[in-house]
Short mmCIF file of C-alpha atoms in Angstrom, two decimals:
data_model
loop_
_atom_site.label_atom_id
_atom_site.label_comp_id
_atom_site.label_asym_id
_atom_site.label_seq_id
_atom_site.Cartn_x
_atom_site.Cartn_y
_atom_site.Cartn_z
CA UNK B 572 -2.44 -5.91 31.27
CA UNK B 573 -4.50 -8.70 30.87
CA UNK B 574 -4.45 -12.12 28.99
CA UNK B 575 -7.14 -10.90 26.74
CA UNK B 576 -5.98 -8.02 26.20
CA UNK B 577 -2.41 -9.54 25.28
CA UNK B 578 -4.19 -12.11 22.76
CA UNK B 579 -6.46 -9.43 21.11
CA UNK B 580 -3.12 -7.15 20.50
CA UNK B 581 -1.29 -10.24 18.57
CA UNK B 582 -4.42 -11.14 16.73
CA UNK B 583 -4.72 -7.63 15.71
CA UNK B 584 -0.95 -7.77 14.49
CA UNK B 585 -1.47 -11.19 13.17
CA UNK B 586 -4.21 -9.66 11.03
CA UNK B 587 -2.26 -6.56 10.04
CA UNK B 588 0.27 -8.73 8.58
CA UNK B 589 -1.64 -11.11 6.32
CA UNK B 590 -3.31 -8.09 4.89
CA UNK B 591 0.55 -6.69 4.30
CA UNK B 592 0.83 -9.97 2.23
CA UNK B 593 -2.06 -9.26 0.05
CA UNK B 594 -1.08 -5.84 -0.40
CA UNK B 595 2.56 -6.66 -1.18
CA UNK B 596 1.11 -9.17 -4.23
CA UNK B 597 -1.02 -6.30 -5.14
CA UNK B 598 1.51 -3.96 -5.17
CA UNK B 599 -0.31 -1.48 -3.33
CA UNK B 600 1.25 0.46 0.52
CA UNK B 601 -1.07 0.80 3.41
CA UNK B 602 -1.47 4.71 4.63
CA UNK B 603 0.23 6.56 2.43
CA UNK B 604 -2.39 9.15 0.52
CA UNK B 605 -1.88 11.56 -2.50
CA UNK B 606 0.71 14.32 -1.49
CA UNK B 607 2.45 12.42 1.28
CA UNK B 608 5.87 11.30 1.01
CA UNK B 609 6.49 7.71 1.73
CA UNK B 610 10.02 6.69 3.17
CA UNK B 611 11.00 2.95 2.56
CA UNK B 612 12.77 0.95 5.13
CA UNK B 613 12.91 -2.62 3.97
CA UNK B 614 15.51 -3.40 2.03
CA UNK B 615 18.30 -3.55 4.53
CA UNK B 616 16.20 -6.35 5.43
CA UNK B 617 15.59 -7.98 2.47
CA UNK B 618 18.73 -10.33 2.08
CA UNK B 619 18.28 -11.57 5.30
CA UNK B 620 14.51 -12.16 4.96
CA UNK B 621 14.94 -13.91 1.70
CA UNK B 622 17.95 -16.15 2.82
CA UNK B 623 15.61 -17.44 5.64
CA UNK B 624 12.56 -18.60 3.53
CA UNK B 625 14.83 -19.88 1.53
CA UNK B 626 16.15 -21.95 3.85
CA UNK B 627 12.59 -22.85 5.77
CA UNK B 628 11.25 -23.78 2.31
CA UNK B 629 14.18 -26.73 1.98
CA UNK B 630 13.77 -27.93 5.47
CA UNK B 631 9.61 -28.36 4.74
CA UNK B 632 10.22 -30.09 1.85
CA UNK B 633 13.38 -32.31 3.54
CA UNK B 634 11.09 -33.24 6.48
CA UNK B 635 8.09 -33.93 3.61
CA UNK B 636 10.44 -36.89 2.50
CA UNK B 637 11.74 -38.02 5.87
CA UNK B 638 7.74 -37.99 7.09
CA UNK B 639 6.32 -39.61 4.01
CA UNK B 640 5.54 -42.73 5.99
CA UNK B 641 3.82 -40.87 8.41
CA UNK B 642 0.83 -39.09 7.18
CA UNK B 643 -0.77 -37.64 10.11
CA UNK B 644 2.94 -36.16 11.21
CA UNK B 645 3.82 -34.85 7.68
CA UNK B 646 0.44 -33.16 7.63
CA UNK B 647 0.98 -31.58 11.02
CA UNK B 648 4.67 -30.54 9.71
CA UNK B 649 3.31 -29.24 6.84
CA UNK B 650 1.12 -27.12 8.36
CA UNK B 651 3.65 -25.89 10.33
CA UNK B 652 6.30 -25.12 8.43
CA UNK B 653 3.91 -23.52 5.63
CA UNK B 654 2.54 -21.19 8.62
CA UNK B 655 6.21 -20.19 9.14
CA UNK B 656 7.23 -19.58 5.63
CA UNK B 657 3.99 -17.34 5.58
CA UNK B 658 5.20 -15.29 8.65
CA UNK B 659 8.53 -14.51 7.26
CA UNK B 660 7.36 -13.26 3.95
CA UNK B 661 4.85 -11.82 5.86
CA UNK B 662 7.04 -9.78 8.09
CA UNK B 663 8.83 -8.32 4.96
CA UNK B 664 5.38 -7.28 3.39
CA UNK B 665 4.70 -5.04 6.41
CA UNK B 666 7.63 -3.49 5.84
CA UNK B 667 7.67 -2.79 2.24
CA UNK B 668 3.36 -1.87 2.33
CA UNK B 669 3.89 0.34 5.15
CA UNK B 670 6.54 2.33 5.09
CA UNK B 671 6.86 5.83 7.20
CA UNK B 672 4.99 8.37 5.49
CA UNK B 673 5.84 12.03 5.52
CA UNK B 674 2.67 13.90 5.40
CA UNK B 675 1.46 18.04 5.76
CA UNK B 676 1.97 18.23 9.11
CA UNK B 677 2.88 14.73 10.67
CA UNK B 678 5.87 12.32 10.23
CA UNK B 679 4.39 8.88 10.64
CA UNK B 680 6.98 6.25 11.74
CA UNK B 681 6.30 2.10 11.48
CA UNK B 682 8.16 -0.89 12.58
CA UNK B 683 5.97 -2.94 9.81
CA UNK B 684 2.92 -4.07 11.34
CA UNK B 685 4.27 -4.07 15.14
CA UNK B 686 4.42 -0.46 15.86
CA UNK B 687 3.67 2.70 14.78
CA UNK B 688 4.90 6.43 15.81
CA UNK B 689 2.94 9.73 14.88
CA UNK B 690 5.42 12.91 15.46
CA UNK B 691 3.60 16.74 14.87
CA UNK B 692 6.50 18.01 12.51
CA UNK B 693 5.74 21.22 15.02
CA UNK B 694 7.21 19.17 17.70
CA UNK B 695 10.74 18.58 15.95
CA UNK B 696 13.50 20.24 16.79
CA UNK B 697 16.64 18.66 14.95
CA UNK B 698 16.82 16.09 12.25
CA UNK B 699 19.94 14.63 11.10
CA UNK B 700 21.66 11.80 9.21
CA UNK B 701 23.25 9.22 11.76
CA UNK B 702 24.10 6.29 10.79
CA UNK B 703 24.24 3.49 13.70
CA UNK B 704 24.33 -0.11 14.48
CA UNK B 705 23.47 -1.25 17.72
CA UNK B 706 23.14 -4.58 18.90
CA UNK B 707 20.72 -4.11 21.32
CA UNK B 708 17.48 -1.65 21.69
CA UNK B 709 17.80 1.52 23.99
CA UNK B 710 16.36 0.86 27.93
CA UNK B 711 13.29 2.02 28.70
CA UNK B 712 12.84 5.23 30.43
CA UNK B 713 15.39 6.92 28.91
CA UNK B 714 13.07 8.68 26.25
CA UNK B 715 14.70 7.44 23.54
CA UNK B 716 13.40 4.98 20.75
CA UNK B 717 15.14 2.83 17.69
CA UNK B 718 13.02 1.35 15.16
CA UNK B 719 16.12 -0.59 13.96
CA UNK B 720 16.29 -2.55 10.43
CA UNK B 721 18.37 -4.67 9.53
CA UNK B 722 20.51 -3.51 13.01
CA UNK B 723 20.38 -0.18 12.29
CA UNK B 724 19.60 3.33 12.73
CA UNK B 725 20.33 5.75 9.83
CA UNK B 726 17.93 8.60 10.90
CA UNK B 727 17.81 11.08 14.23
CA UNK B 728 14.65 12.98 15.04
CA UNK B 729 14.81 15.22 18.33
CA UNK B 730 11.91 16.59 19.65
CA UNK B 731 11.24 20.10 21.83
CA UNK B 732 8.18 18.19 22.97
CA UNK B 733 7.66 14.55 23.92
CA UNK B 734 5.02 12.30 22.24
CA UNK B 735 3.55 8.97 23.26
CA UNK B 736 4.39 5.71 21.57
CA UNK B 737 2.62 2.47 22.27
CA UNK B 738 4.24 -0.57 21.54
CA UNK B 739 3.05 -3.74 20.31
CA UNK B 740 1.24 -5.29 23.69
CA UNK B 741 0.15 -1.57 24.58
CA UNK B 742 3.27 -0.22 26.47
CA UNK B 743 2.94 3.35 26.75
CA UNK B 744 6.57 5.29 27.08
CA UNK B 745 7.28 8.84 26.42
CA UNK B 746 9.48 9.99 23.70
CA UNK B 747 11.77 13.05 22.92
CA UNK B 748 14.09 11.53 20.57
CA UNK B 749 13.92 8.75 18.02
CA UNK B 750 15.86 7.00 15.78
CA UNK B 751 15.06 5.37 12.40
CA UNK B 752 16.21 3.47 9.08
CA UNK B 753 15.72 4.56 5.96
CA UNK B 754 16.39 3.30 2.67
CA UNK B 755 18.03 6.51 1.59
CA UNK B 756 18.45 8.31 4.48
CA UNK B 757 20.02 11.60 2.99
CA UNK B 758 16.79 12.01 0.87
CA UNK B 759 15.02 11.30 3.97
CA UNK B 760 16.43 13.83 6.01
CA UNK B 761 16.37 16.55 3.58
CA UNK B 762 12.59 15.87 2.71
CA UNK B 763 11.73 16.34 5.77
CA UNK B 764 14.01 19.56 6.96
CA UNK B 765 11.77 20.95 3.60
CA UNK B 766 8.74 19.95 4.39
CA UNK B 767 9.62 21.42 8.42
CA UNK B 768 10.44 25.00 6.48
CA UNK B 769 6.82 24.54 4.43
CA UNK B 770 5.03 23.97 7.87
CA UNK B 771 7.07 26.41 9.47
CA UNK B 772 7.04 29.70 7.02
CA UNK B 773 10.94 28.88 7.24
CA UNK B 774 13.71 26.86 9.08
CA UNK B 775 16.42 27.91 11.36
CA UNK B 776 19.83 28.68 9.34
CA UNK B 777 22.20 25.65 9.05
CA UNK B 778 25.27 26.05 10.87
CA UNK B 779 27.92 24.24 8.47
CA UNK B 780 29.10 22.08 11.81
CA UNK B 781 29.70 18.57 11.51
CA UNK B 782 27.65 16.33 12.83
CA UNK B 783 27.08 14.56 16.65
CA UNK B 784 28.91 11.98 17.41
CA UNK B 785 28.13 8.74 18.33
CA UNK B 786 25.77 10.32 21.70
CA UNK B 787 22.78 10.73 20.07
CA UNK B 788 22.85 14.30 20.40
CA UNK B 789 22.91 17.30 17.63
CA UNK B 790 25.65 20.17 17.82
CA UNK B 791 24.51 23.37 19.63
CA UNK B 792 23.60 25.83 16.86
CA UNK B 793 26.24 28.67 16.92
CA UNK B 794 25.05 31.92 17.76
CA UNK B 795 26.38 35.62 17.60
CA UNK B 796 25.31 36.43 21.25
CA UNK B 797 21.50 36.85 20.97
CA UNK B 798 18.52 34.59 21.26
CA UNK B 799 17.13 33.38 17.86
CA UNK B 800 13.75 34.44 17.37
CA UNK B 801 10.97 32.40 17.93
CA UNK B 802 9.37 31.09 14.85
CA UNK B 803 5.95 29.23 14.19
CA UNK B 804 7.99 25.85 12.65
CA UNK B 805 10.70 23.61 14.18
CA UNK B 806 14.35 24.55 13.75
CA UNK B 807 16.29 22.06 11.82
CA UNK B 808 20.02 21.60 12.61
CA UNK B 809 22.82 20.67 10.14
CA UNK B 810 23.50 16.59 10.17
#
């Protein structure tokens, strides 16, 4: 990929997140229309978010009266440290103003304004509840994705067929499974298992089997010797 194309990706996601700031004073989320279902993700964040500006807003004003002798340095510091305050808050607006968004026929997944996921709710499989923190992303090439908050997963979407995700400097990777955070997840994954029998004309019985363990995969469904039938929607698995 090339430098330009590098610097024209972060200025796009420099841009997407000063317009999250305006939106977030304005009270107002990016992409979500009338009849689609937005999923929040940024509170598990919040503390942690918070507790930083707070602490980047002392240090600017600390160096302010170390550097009052020094104009030209305090202005330069100011500058600075205001630009950093602004990225913080700023990273915690993308999150709340776009949040995914559970439409029709699509579940659209975002890591604020750094990435974004669109999955065909014809292309899921299994959802479930699974609740994770890791302390470290999944490898590449392993078809697997975690848009983590806060150091954690709460939500597992399985897919019969893979989708592409781009990530933030344009690195395409294939996906079959992914895993997200939401705020409440249980609302979350029921939501969507009734919006999958809506798209469907119906969803696969649940099973009553306890969930996966921690491998990232769903329970086989139990069946009494013959193949399900084939149905027009995506089978959803008990979590």
């Amino acid at each position: 990929m090339s430098r330009g194309t590098v610097l024209r990706r972060l200025a796009a996601h420099e841009g997407r997140w000063l317009v999250s700031l305006g939106r977030w004073v304005a009270r107002q989320r990016i992409g979500v229309a009338p009849g689609d279902l937005a999923l929040g993700y940024a509170a598990a964040q919040a503390a942690l978010v918070y507790g930083l500006t707070f602490v980047c807003v002392v240090e600017t004003v600390g160096l302010g009266v170390l550097l009052a002798g020094l104009p030209g340095v305090h202005a330069v510091m100011l500058v600075v440290d205001v630009y950093t305050v602004l990225t913080i808050l700023g990273f915690q607006a993308a999150a709340v103003t776009r949040p995914h968004v559970l439409t029709a026929d699509t579940l659209w997944l975002r890591d604020g304004a750094r990435r974004e996921i669109r999955i065909p709710l014809e292309r899921i499989a299994a959802v479930r509840y699974d609740l994770r923190f890791t302390k470290a992303p999944e490898k590449d090439g392993n078809e697997v994705v975690e848009l983590r908050v806060g150091g954690q997963t709460s939500v597992t979407v399985e897919l019969s067929e893979p989708v592409v995700a781009v990530r933030l400097l344009g690195q395409r990777e294939t996906v079959r499974t992914v895993r997200f955070h939401a705020d409440d997840a249980r609302a979350a994954v029921a939501a969507l298992r009734a919006r999958l029998t809506e798209a469907g004309g119906g969803a696969a019985p649940e099973t009553g089997r306890a969930g996966a363990p921690e491998t990232g995969r769903a329970p086989a469904p139990e069946t009494d010797g013959a193949a399900a039938p084939e149905t027009d929607g995506a089978a959803v698995r008990q979590g």
